[in-house]
CSV table of C-alpha atoms in Angstrom, one decimal:
chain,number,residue,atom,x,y,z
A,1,UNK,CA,22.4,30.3,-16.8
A,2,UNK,CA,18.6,29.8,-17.0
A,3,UNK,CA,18.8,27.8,-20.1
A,4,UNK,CA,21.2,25.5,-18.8
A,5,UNK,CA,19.7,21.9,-19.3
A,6,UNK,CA,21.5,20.2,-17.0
A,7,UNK,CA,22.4,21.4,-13.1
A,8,UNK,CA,24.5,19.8,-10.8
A,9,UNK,CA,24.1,20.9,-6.9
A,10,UNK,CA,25.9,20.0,-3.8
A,11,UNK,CA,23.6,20.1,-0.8
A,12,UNK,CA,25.4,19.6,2.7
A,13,UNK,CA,28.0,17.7,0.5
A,14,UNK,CA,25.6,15.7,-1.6
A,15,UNK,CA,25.8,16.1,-5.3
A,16,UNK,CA,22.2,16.2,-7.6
A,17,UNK,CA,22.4,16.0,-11.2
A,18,UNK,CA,19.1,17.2,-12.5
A,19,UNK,CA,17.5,19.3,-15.3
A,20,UNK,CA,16.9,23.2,-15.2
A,21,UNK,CA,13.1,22.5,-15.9
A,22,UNK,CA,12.7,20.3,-12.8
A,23,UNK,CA,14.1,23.2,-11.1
A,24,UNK,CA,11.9,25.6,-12.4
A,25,UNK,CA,8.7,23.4,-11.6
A,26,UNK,CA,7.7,26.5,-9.1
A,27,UNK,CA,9.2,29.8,-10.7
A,28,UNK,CA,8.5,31.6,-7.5
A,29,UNK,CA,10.8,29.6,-5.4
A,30,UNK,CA,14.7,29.9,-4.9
A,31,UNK,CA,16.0,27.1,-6.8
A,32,UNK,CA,14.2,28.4,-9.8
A,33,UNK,CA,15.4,31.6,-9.0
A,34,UNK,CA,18.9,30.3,-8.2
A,35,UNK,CA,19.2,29.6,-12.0
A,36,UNK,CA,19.2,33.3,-12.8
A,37,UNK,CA,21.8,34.0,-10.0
A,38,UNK,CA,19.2,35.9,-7.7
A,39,UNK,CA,20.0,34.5,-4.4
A,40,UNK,CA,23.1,34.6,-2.8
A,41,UNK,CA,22.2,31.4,-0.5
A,42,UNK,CA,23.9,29.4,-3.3
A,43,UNK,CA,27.3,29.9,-4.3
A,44,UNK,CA,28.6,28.8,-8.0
A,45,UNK,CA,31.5,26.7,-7.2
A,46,UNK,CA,33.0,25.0,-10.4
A,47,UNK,CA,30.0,25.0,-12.4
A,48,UNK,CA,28.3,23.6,-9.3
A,49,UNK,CA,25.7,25.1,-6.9
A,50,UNK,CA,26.4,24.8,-3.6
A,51,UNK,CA,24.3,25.1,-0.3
A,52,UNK,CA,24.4,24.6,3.0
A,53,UNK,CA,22.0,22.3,4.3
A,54,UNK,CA,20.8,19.2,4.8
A,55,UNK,CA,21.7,17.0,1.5
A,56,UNK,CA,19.4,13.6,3.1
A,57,UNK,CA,16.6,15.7,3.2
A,58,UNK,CA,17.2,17.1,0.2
A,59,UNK,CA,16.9,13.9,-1.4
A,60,UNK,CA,13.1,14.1,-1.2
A,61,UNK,CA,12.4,17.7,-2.4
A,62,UNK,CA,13.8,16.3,-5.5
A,63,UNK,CA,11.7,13.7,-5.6
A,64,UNK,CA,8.2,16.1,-5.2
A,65,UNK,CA,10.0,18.4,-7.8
A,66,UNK,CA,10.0,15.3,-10.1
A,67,UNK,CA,6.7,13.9,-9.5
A,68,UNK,CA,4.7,16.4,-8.0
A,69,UNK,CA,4.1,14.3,-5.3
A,70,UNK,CA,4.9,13.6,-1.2
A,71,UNK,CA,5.8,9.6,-0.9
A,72,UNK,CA,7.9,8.7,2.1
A,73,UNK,CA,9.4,6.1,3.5
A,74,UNK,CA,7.2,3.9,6.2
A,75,UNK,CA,10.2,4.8,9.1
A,76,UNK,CA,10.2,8.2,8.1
A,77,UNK,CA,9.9,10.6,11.3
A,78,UNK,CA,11.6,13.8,10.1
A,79,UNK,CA,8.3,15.7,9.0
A,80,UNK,CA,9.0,19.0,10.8
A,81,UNK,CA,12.6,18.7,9.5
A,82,UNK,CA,11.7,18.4,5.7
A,83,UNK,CA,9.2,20.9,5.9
A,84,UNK,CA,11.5,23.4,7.9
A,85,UNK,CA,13.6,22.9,4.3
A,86,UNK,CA,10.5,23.3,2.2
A,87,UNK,CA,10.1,26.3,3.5
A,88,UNK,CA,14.3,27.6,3.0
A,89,UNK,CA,13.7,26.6,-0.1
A,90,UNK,CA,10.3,28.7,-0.5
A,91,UNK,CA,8.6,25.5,-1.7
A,92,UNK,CA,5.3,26.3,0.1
A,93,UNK,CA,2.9,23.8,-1.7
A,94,UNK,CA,4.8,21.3,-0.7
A,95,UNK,CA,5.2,22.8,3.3
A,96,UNK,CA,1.8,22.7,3.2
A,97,UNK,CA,1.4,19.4,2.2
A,98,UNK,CA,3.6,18.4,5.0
A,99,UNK,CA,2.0,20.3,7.7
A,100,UNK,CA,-0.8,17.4,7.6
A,101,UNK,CA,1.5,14.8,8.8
A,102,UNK,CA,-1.6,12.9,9.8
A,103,UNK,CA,-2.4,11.9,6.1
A,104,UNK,CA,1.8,10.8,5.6
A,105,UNK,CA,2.3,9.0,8.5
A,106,UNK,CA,1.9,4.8,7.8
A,107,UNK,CA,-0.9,3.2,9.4
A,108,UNK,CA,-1.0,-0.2,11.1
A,109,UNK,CA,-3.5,-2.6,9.6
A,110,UNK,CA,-4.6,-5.2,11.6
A,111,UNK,CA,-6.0,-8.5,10.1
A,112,UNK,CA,-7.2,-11.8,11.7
A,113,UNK,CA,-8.5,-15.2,10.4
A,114,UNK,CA,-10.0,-17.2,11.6
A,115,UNK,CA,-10.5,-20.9,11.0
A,116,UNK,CA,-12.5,-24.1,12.6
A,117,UNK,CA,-12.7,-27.6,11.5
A,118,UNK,CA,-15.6,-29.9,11.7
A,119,UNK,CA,-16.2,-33.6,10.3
A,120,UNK,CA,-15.2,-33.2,6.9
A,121,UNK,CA,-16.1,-29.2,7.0
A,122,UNK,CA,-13.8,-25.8,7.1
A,123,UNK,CA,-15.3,-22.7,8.1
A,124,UNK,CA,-12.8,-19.3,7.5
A,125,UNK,CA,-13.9,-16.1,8.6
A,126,UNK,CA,-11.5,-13.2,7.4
A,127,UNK,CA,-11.9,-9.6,9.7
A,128,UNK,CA,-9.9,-6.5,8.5
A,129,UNK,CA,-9.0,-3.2,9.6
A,130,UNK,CA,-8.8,-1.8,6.4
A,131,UNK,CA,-11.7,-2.9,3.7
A,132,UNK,CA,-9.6,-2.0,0.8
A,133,UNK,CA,-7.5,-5.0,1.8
A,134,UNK,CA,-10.6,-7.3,2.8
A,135,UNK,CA,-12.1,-6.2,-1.0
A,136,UNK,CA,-8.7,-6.9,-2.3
A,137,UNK,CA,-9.2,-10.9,-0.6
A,138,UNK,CA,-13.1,-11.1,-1.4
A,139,UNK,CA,-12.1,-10.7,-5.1
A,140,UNK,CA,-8.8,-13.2,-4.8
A,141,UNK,CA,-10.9,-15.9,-2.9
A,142,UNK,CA,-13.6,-17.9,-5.1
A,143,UNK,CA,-15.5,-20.4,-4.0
A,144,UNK,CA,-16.6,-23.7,-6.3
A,145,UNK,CA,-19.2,-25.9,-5.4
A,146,UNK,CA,-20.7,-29.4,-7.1
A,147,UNK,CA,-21.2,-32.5,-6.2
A,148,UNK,CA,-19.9,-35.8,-6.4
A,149,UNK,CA,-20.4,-39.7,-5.6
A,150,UNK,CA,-19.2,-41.3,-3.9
A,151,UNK,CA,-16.1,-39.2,-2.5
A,152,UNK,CA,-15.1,-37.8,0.5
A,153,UNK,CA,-12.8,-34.9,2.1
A,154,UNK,CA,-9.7,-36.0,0.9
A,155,UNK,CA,-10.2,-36.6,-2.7
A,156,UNK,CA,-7.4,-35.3,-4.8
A,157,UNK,CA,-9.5,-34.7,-8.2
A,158,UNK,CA,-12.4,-32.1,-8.4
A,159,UNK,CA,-15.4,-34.0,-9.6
A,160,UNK,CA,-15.7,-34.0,-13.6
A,161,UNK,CA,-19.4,-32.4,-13.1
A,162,UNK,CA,-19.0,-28.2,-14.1
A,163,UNK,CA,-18.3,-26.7,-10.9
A,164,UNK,CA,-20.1,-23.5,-10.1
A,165,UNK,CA,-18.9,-20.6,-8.7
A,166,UNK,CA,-20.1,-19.2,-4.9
A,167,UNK,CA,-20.3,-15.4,-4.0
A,168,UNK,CA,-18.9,-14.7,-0.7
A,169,UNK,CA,-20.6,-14.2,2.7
A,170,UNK,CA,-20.0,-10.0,3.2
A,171,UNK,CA,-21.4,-9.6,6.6
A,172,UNK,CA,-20.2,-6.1,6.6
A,173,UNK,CA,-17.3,-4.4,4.8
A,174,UNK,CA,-14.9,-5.3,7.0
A,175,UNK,CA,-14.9,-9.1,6.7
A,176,UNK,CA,-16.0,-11.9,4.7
A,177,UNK,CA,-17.2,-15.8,5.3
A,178,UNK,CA,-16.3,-19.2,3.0
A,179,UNK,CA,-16.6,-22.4,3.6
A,180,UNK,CA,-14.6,-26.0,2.0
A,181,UNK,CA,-15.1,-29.7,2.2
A,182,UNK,CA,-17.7,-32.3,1.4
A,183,UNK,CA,-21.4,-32.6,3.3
A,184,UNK,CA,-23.3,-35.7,2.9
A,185,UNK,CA,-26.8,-35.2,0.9
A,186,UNK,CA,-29.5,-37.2,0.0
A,187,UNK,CA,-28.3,-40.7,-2.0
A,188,UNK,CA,-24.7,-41.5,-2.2
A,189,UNK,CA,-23.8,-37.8,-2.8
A,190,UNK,CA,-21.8,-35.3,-1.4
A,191,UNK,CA,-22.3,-31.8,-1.8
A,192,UNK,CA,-18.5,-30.1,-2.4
A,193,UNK,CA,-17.1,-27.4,-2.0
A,194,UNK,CA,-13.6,-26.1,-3.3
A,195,UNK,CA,-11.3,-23.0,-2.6
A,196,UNK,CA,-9.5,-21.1,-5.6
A,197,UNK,CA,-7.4,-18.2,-4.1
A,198,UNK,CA,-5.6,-16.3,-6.7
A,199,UNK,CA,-2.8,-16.6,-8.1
A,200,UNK,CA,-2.5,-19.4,-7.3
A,201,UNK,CA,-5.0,-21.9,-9.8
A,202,UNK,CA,-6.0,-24.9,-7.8
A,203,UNK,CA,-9.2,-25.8,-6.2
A,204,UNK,CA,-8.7,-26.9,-3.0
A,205,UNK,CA,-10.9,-28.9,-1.0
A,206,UNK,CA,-9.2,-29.8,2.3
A,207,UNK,CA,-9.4,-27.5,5.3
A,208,UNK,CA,-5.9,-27.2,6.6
A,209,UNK,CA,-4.7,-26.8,3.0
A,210,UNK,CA,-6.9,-23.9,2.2
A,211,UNK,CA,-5.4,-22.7,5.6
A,212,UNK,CA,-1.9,-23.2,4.4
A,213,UNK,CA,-2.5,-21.3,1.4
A,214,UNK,CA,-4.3,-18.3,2.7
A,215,UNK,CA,-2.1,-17.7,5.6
A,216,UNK,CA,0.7,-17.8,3.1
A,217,UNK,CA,-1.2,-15.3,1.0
A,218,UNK,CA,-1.1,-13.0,3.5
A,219,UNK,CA,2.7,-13.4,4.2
A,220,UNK,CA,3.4,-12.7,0.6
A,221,UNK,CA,1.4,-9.6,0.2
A,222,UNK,CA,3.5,-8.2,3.6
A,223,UNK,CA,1.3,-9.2,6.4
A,224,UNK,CA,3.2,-10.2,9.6
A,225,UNK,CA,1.8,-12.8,11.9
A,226,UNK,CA,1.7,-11.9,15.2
A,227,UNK,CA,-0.5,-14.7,17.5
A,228,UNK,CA,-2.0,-17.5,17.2
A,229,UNK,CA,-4.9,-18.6,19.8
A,230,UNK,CA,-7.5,-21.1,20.3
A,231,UNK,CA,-10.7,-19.2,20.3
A,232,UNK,CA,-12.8,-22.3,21.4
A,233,UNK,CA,-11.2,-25.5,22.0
A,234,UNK,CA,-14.5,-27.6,22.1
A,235,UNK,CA,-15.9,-25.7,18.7
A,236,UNK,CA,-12.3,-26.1,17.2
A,237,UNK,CA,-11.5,-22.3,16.5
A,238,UNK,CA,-8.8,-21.4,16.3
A,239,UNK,CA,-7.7,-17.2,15.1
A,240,UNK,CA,-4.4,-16.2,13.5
A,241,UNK,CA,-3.7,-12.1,14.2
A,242,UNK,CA,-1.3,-10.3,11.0
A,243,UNK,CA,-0.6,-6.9,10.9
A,244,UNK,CA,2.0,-5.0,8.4
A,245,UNK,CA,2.1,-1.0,7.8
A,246,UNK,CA,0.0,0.6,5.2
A,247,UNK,CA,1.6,3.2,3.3
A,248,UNK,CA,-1.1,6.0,2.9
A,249,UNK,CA,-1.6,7.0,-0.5
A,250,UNK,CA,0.4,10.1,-1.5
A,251,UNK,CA,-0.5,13.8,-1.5
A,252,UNK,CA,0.2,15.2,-4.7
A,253,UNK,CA,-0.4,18.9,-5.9
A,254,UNK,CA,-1.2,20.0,-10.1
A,255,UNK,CA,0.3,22.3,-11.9
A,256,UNK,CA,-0.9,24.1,-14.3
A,257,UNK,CA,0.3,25.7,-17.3
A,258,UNK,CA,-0.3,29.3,-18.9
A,259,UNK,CA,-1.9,29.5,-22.3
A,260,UNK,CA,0.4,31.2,-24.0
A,261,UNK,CA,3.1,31.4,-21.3
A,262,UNK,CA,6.6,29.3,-21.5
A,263,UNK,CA,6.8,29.6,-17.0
A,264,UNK,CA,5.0,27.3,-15.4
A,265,UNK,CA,1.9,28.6,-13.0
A,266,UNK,CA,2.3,28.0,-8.9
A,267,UNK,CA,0.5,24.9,-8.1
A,268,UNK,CA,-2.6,24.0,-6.9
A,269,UNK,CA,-3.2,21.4,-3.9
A,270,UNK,CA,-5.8,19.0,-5.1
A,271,UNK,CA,-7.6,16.2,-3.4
A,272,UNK,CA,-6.1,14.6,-0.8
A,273,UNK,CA,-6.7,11.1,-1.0
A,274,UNK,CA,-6.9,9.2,1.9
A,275,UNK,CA,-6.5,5.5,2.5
A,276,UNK,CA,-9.6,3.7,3.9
């Protein structure tokens, strides 16, 4: 039976299709030893294993046997649950992983922006909860400056002068300041400024549609907007909350194998790795 390459199980009435080696990721545990007909929890039922528990649940201890790793869904609440079956099944690297349901759980990120106008001037000030995400914007959001004669805020064309790249204002890791839209310099010149946010390939230079654009940005990417307030209605700010779930990033264990050894050794847990 142990060299069976495919094995079907019905779990609570679900049937799996897998392969023995998935099975025998973790020798020590009883669906490896179920293959060798060592644990009477399982009954062979017309070439099919059967066992009764829950089959839902099941679902993702086959998913950790095939990737060695704990990903859940965002409304997942069933932690004690799954582990409860880890542990039946005497998978204890993965009970353990479980047990730190903090590190599973989604996390709300919070995210605001905001935005005033003034003259021919848009000022944008981006504030994150998570500075993964805020990183993620400060490398999507460039900022193109030049000047031209002449022209004013709502010029369609960029000038034909090079425009030059802008770094970002990063007061602190947690949110960024830009700036679009045409100042009047010495001469007949105004100094420009244009907004590129990727992936999208235009340089915009009017306020309201650099708003546009970033606030649709931020839908896309699974961002939820949840307000919207006038900060100060003499300075013209105005602040647009968002929020979405962040899945954490998974917990995973390694496994290692024996020189010299066809079995496959217990796992290790390694390095959690935690979301920011």
């Amino acid at each position: 039976m142990s060299n069976r390459e495919v094995v079907i199980l019905s779990v609570g009435g679900v049937r799996f299709v897998t392969q023995a080696s998935t099975l025998q990721r973790f020798p020590e545990s009883r669906l490896a030893r179920m293959l060798n007909n060592d644990d009477q929890e399982f009954k062979l039922v017309n070439g099919e294993f059967f066992v009764d528990r829950d089959g839902t649940l099941f679902s993702y201890i086959m998913d950790f046997l095939r990737t060695l790793q704990v990903s859940l869904p965002t409304d997942f609440s069933d932690y004690q649950r799954l582990q409860r079956e880890a542990e039946f099944y005497e998978l204890y690297p993965l009970a353990d992983l479980l047990s730190q349901e903090h590190l599973l759980k989604p996390r709300l990120e919070i995210l605001e922006v905001r935005f005033s106008l003034h003259k021919m001037q848009a000022f944008f000030r981006i504030f994150g909860s998570c500075s993964t995400t805020v990183e993620t914007l400060a490398e999507q959001i460039t900022v193109f400056t030049g000047q031209q004669a002449g022209q004013s805020w709502n010029s369609p064309f960029p000038s034909q002068k090079p425009l030059v790249p802008l770094p970002l204002e990063r007061p602190s890791h947690h949110d960024l300041v830009f700036q679009c839209g045409t100042d009047y310099s010495a001469g007949n010149q105004f100094v420009a400024r244009y907004i590129s946010i990727k992936p999208d390939n235009r340089k915009l230079i009017n306020g309201t549609n650099v708003l546009g654009l970033l606030l649709d940005t931020l839908l896309k990417d699974g961002f939820r907007l949840i307000s919207t307030r006038t900060v100060s209605s003499e300075e013209n700010v105005e602040c647009y909350s968002f929020e979405r779930m962040k899945r954490p990033a998974g917990l995973n264990v390694t496994v290692n194998q024996a020189p010299g050894s066809s079995g496959i050794a217990p796992a290790k847990r390694s390095q959690v790795q935690k979301a920011k």
